[in-house]
PDB file of C-alpha atoms in Angstrom:
ATOM      1  CA  MET A1324      -0.002   0.003   0.011  1.00 96.00           C
ATOM      2  CA  ARG A1325       1.223   3.495  -0.831  1.00 98.00           C
ATOM      3  CA  VAL A1326       1.268   5.863   2.115  1.00 98.00           C
ATOM      4  CA  LEU A1327       2.720   9.176   3.197  1.00 97.00           C
ATOM      5  CA  ILE A1328       5.573   9.212   5.739  1.00 97.00           C
ATOM      6  CA  ALA A1329       7.199  12.063   7.641  1.00 95.00           C
ATOM      7  CA  VAL A1330      10.536  13.295   6.347  1.00 92.00           C
ATOM      8  CA  ASN A1331      12.980  14.913   8.704  1.00 77.00           C
ATOM      9  CA  GLN A1332      14.489  17.805   6.789  1.00 62.00           C
ATOM     10  CA  GLN A1333      18.003  16.914   7.787  1.00 56.00           C
ATOM     11  CA  ARG A1334      17.444  13.114   7.619  1.00 50.00           C
ATOM     12  CA  ARG A1335      19.956  12.910  10.470  1.00 43.00           C
ATOM     13  CA  VAL A1336      17.784  13.474  13.483  1.00 45.00           C
ATOM     14  CA  HIS A1337      15.944  10.233  14.313  1.00 46.00           C
ATOM     15  CA  GLU A1338      15.102  10.817  17.962  1.00 50.00           C
ATOM     16  CA  HIS A1339      11.642  12.120  18.695  1.00 46.00           C
ATOM     17  CA  GLN A1340      11.361  15.848  19.290  1.00 49.00           C
ATOM     18  CA  PRO A1341       8.179  17.067  21.026  1.00 49.00           C
ATOM     19  CA  GLY A1342       5.680  18.444  18.542  1.00 64.00           C
ATOM     20  CA  ARG A1343       7.417  16.808  15.588  1.00 83.00           C
ATOM     21  CA  ALA A1344       6.644  13.667  13.690  1.00 88.00           C
ATOM     22  CA  VAL A1345       9.336  11.000  13.675  1.00 90.00           C
ATOM     23  CA  ASP A1346      11.186  10.363  10.398  1.00 91.00           C
ATOM     24  CA  GLY A1347       9.305   7.546   8.610  1.00 93.00           C
ATOM     25  CA  GLU A1348       6.131   7.869  10.644  1.00 94.00           C
ATOM     26  CA  LEU A1349       2.820   7.640   8.810  1.00 96.00           C
ATOM     27  CA  VAL A1350       1.365  11.119   8.174  1.00 96.00           C
ATOM     28  CA  THR A1351      -1.730  12.684   6.692  1.00 94.00           C
ATOM     29  CA  PRO A1352      -2.426  16.159   5.356  1.00 91.00           C
ATOM     30  CA  VAL A1353      -4.221  18.319   7.948  1.00 78.00           C
ATOM     31  CA  LEU A1354      -7.758  18.581   6.553  1.00 70.00           C
ATOM     32  CA  LEU A1355      -9.237  20.728   9.326  1.00 64.00           C
ATOM     33  CA  GLU A1356      -7.197  23.868   9.558  1.00 63.00           C
ATOM     34  CA  CYS A1357      -7.500  26.483  12.309  1.00 59.00           C
ATOM     35  CA  THR A1358      -8.582  30.072  11.797  1.00 63.00           C
ATOM     36  CA  GLN A1359      -4.984  31.337  11.842  1.00 63.00           C
ATOM     37  CA  PRO A1360      -2.974  28.871   9.702  1.00 58.00           C
ATOM     38  CA  GLU A1361      -0.253  31.418   9.006  1.00 65.00           C
ATOM     39  CA  ARG A1362       0.484  31.493  12.733  1.00 64.00           C
ATOM     40  CA  CYS A1363       0.453  27.789  13.576  1.00 62.00           C
ATOM     41  CA  ARG A1364       1.337  26.617  10.016  1.00 65.00           C
ATOM     42  CA  CYS A1365      -1.283  23.827  10.058  1.00 69.00           C
ATOM     43  CA  ASN A1366      -1.910  24.603   6.385  1.00 76.00           C
ATOM     44  CA  ARG A1367       1.712  23.581   5.594  1.00 81.00           C
ATOM     45  CA  SER A1368       2.022  20.539   7.868  1.00 86.00           C
ATOM     46  CA  TRP A1369       1.535  16.806   7.725  1.00 92.00           C
ATOM     47  CA  ALA A1370       0.175  15.239  10.923  1.00 90.00           C
ATOM     48  CA  GLY A1371       1.939  12.190  12.388  1.00 92.00           C
ATOM     49  CA  LEU A1372      -0.479   9.327  13.092  1.00 94.00           C
ATOM     50  CA  SER A1373       1.539   7.937  16.013  1.00 91.00           C
ATOM     51  CA  THR A1374       3.153  10.935  17.717  1.00 89.00           C
ATOM     52  CA  VAL A1375       0.477  13.488  16.730  1.00 86.00           C
ATOM     53  CA  GLY A1376       3.490  15.630  15.864  1.00 87.00           C
ATOM     54  CA  PHE A1377       3.893  17.580  12.645  1.00 88.00           C
ATOM     55  CA  SER A1378       6.252  17.367   9.711  1.00 90.00           C
ATOM     56  CA  ALA A1379       6.878  20.045   7.064  1.00 88.00           C
ATOM     57  CA  LEU A1380       7.643  17.348   4.504  1.00 93.00           C
ATOM     58  CA  ALA A1381       6.155  13.983   3.554  1.00 95.00           C
ATOM     59  CA  GLU A1382       7.351  11.270   1.212  1.00 96.00           C
ATOM     60  CA  VAL A1383       5.334   8.807  -0.855  1.00 98.00           C
ATOM     61  CA  ALA A1384       6.318   5.371   0.339  1.00 98.00           C
ATOM     62  CA  GLU A1385       5.327   1.779  -0.281  1.00 98.00           C
ATOM     63  CA  ARG A1386       4.346  -0.150   2.831  1.00 97.00           C
ATOM     64  CA  PRO A1387       3.387  -3.703   1.676  1.00 96.00           C
ATOM     65  CA  ASN A1388       2.632  -4.924   5.193  1.00 96.00           C
ATOM     66  CA  LEU A1389       0.118  -2.148   5.850  1.00 97.00           C
ATOM     67  CA  ASP A1390      -3.464  -2.447   4.714  1.00 96.00           C
ATOM     68  CA  ARG A1391      -6.400  -0.011   4.517  1.00 95.00           C
ATOM     69  CA  VAL A1392      -7.942  -1.291   7.775  1.00 96.00           C
ATOM     70  CA  GLU A1393      -4.746  -0.560   9.712  1.00 97.00           C
ATOM     71  CA  LEU A1394      -4.450   2.880   8.147  1.00 97.00           C
ATOM     72  CA  ARG A1395      -8.102   3.617   9.041  1.00 96.00           C
ATOM     73  CA  ARG A1396      -7.327   2.569  12.638  1.00 96.00           C
ATOM     74  CA  ALA A1397      -4.265   4.870  12.781  1.00 96.00           C
ATOM     75  CA  LEU A1398      -6.319   7.786  11.351  1.00 95.00           C
ATOM     76  CA  HIS A1399      -9.044   7.179  13.955  1.00 94.00           C
ATOM     77  CA  GLY A1400      -6.392   7.224  16.679  1.00 93.00           C
ATOM     78  CA  LEU A1401      -5.057  10.575  15.464  1.00 91.00           C
ATOM     79  CA  LEU A1402      -8.519  12.157  15.233  1.00 89.00           C
ATOM     80  CA  ASP A1403      -9.383  10.864  18.683  1.00 90.00           C
ATOM     81  CA  GLU A1404      -6.102  11.982  20.237  1.00 90.00           C
ATOM     82  CA  VAL A1405      -6.334  15.561  18.986  1.00 84.00           C
ATOM     83  CA  GLY A1406      -9.979  15.834  20.089  1.00 86.00           C
ATOM     84  CA  TRP A1407     -11.697  16.133  16.705  1.00 82.00           C
ATOM     85  CA  ILE A1408     -13.991  13.206  17.381  1.00 83.00           C
ATOM     86  CA  ASP A1409     -15.084  14.582  20.754  1.00 86.00           C
ATOM     87  CA  GLU A1410     -15.655  18.048  19.292  1.00 82.00           C
ATOM     88  CA  MET A1411     -17.694  16.613  16.473  1.00 78.00           C
ATOM     89  CA  MET A1412     -19.804  14.521  18.891  1.00 79.00           C
ATOM     90  CA  GLN A1413     -20.421  17.577  21.078  1.00 81.00           C
ATOM     91  CA  ALA A1414     -21.490  19.580  18.010  1.00 78.00           C
ATOM     92  CA  ILE A1415     -23.903  16.829  16.977  1.00 78.00           C
ATOM     93  CA  GLU A1416     -25.342  16.595  20.490  1.00 78.00           C
ATOM     94  CA  ALA A1417     -25.739  20.370  20.622  1.00 79.00           C
ATOM     95  CA  ASP A1418     -27.330  20.193  17.162  1.00 73.00           C
ATOM     96  CA  ASP A1419     -24.618  22.538  15.822  1.00 59.00           C
ATOM     97  CA  SER A1420     -23.365  20.153  13.166  1.00 54.00           C
ATOM     98  CA  ASP A1421     -24.348  20.710   9.552  1.00 56.00           C
ATOM     99  CA  ASP A1422     -23.016  17.310   8.498  1.00 55.00           C
ATOM    100  CA  ALA A1423     -24.693  14.553  10.465  1.00 62.00           C
ATOM    101  CA  ASP A1424     -26.863  13.381  13.294  1.00 72.00           C
ATOM    102  CA  ASP A1425     -24.862  10.187  13.814  1.00 77.00           C
ATOM    103  CA  PRO A1426     -21.425  10.564  15.372  1.00 77.00           C
ATOM    104  CA  VAL A1427     -20.253   7.132  14.124  1.00 83.00           C
ATOM    105  CA  TRP A1428     -21.193   8.036  10.559  1.00 85.00           C
ATOM    106  CA  ALA A1429     -19.576  11.458  10.903  1.00 83.00           C
ATOM    107  CA  THR A1430     -16.334   9.915  12.255  1.00 87.00           C
ATOM    108  CA  GLU A1431     -16.239   7.348   9.446  1.00 92.00           C
ATOM    109  CA  ARG A1432     -16.789  10.131   6.903  1.00 90.00           C
ATOM    110  CA  MET A1433     -13.913  12.160   8.397  1.00 89.00           C
ATOM    111  CA  ILE A1434     -11.612   9.119   8.206  1.00 93.00           C
ATOM    112  CA  ASP A1435     -12.759   8.494   4.631  1.00 95.00           C
ATOM    113  CA  ASP A1436     -11.882  12.093   3.716  1.00 92.00           C
ATOM    114  CA  HIS A1437      -8.352  11.576   5.004  1.00 93.00           C
ATOM    115  CA  LEU A1438      -7.994   8.257   3.190  1.00 96.00           C
ATOM    116  CA  VAL A1439      -9.137   9.793  -0.076  1.00 95.00           C
ATOM    117  CA  GLN A1440      -6.597  12.621   0.281  1.00 94.00           C
ATOM    118  CA  ILE A1441      -3.782  10.193   1.045  1.00 97.00           C
ATOM    119  CA  GLU A1442      -4.757   7.899  -1.877  1.00 97.00           C
ATOM    120  CA  GLU A1443      -5.075  10.841  -4.255  1.00 96.00           C
ATOM    121  CA  ILE A1444      -1.655  12.196  -3.349  1.00 97.00           C
ATOM    122  CA  CYS A1445       0.012   8.775  -3.503  1.00 98.00           C
ATOM    123  CA  SER A1446      -1.479   8.042  -6.898  1.00 98.00           C
ATOM    124  CA  THR A1447      -0.302  11.394  -8.275  1.00 97.00           C
ATOM    125  CA  PHE A1448       3.348  11.124  -7.297  1.00 98.00           C
ATOM    126  CA  PRO A1449       5.849   8.220  -7.605  1.00 97.00           C
ATOM    127  CA  VAL A1450       7.254   6.421  -4.575  1.00 97.00           C
ATOM    128  CA  GLY A1451      10.176   8.383  -3.146  1.00 96.00           C
ATOM    129  CA  THR A1452       8.796  11.823  -4.010  1.00 96.00           C
ATOM    130  CA  VAL A1453       9.229  14.301  -1.124  1.00 95.00           C
ATOM    131  CA  LEU A1454       6.301  16.643  -0.871  1.00 96.00           C
ATOM    132  CA  SER A1455       5.365  19.928   0.757  1.00 92.00           C
ATOM    133  CA  ARG A1456       1.902  21.443   0.993  1.00 89.00           C
ATOM    134  CA  LEU A1457       0.073  24.759   1.256  1.00 86.00           C
ATOM    135  CA  GLY A1458      -3.576  24.124   2.000  1.00 82.00           C
ATOM    136  CA  ASP A1459      -4.909  21.855  -0.777  1.00 85.00           C
ATOM    137  CA  LEU A1460      -1.864  22.419  -2.982  1.00 90.00           C
ATOM    138  CA  VAL A1461       0.656  19.558  -2.748  1.00 94.00           C
ATOM    139  CA  ALA A1462       3.897  19.699  -4.735  1.00 94.00           C
ATOM    140  CA  PRO A1463       7.250  17.944  -4.910  1.00 96.00           C
ATOM    141  CA  THR A1464      10.015  19.748  -3.077  1.00 90.00           C
ATOM    142  CA  VAL A1465      12.999  20.997  -4.995  1.00 76.00           C
ATOM    143  CA  GLU A1466      16.326  20.250  -3.373  1.00 64.00           C
ATOM    144  CA  SER A1467      18.626  23.278  -3.292  1.00 54.00           C
ATOM    145  CA  ARG A1468      22.259  22.638  -4.016  1.00 53.00           C
ATOM    146  CA  ALA A1469      25.268  24.756  -3.342  1.00 55.00           C
ATOM    147  CA  ALA A1470      26.916  26.244  -6.431  1.00 52.00           C
TER     148      ALA A1470
END
């Protein structure tokens, strides 16, 4: 299965740094951005599914031992850990949600949205491509070299 993994910009730092995804960790584009993305940079980040840390870069990778069910489980874990599922359930209970009346359906839809984004990105770029993003725009990074 093709997935997105975090890329440490220096590729030398492998220990976990708080707030940062670990090199090689599964990541997803951040689909729910805050109201001030220029401040927190959520519109440029990839969210780590294990550490809930962020990475500025992601790489398309092949993970043959990973299947869609496991990726769904990891996405659910991320959404639960950062509180999106609780917030969505509270909005549904308060009748403030435009999307759904069923929190299970709404959660599954949110996970599906992430899976679609990951699959779309992975089918657009070859394995090994390092990517950056700005909102919905995803593009390969260009390595700068000294003259």
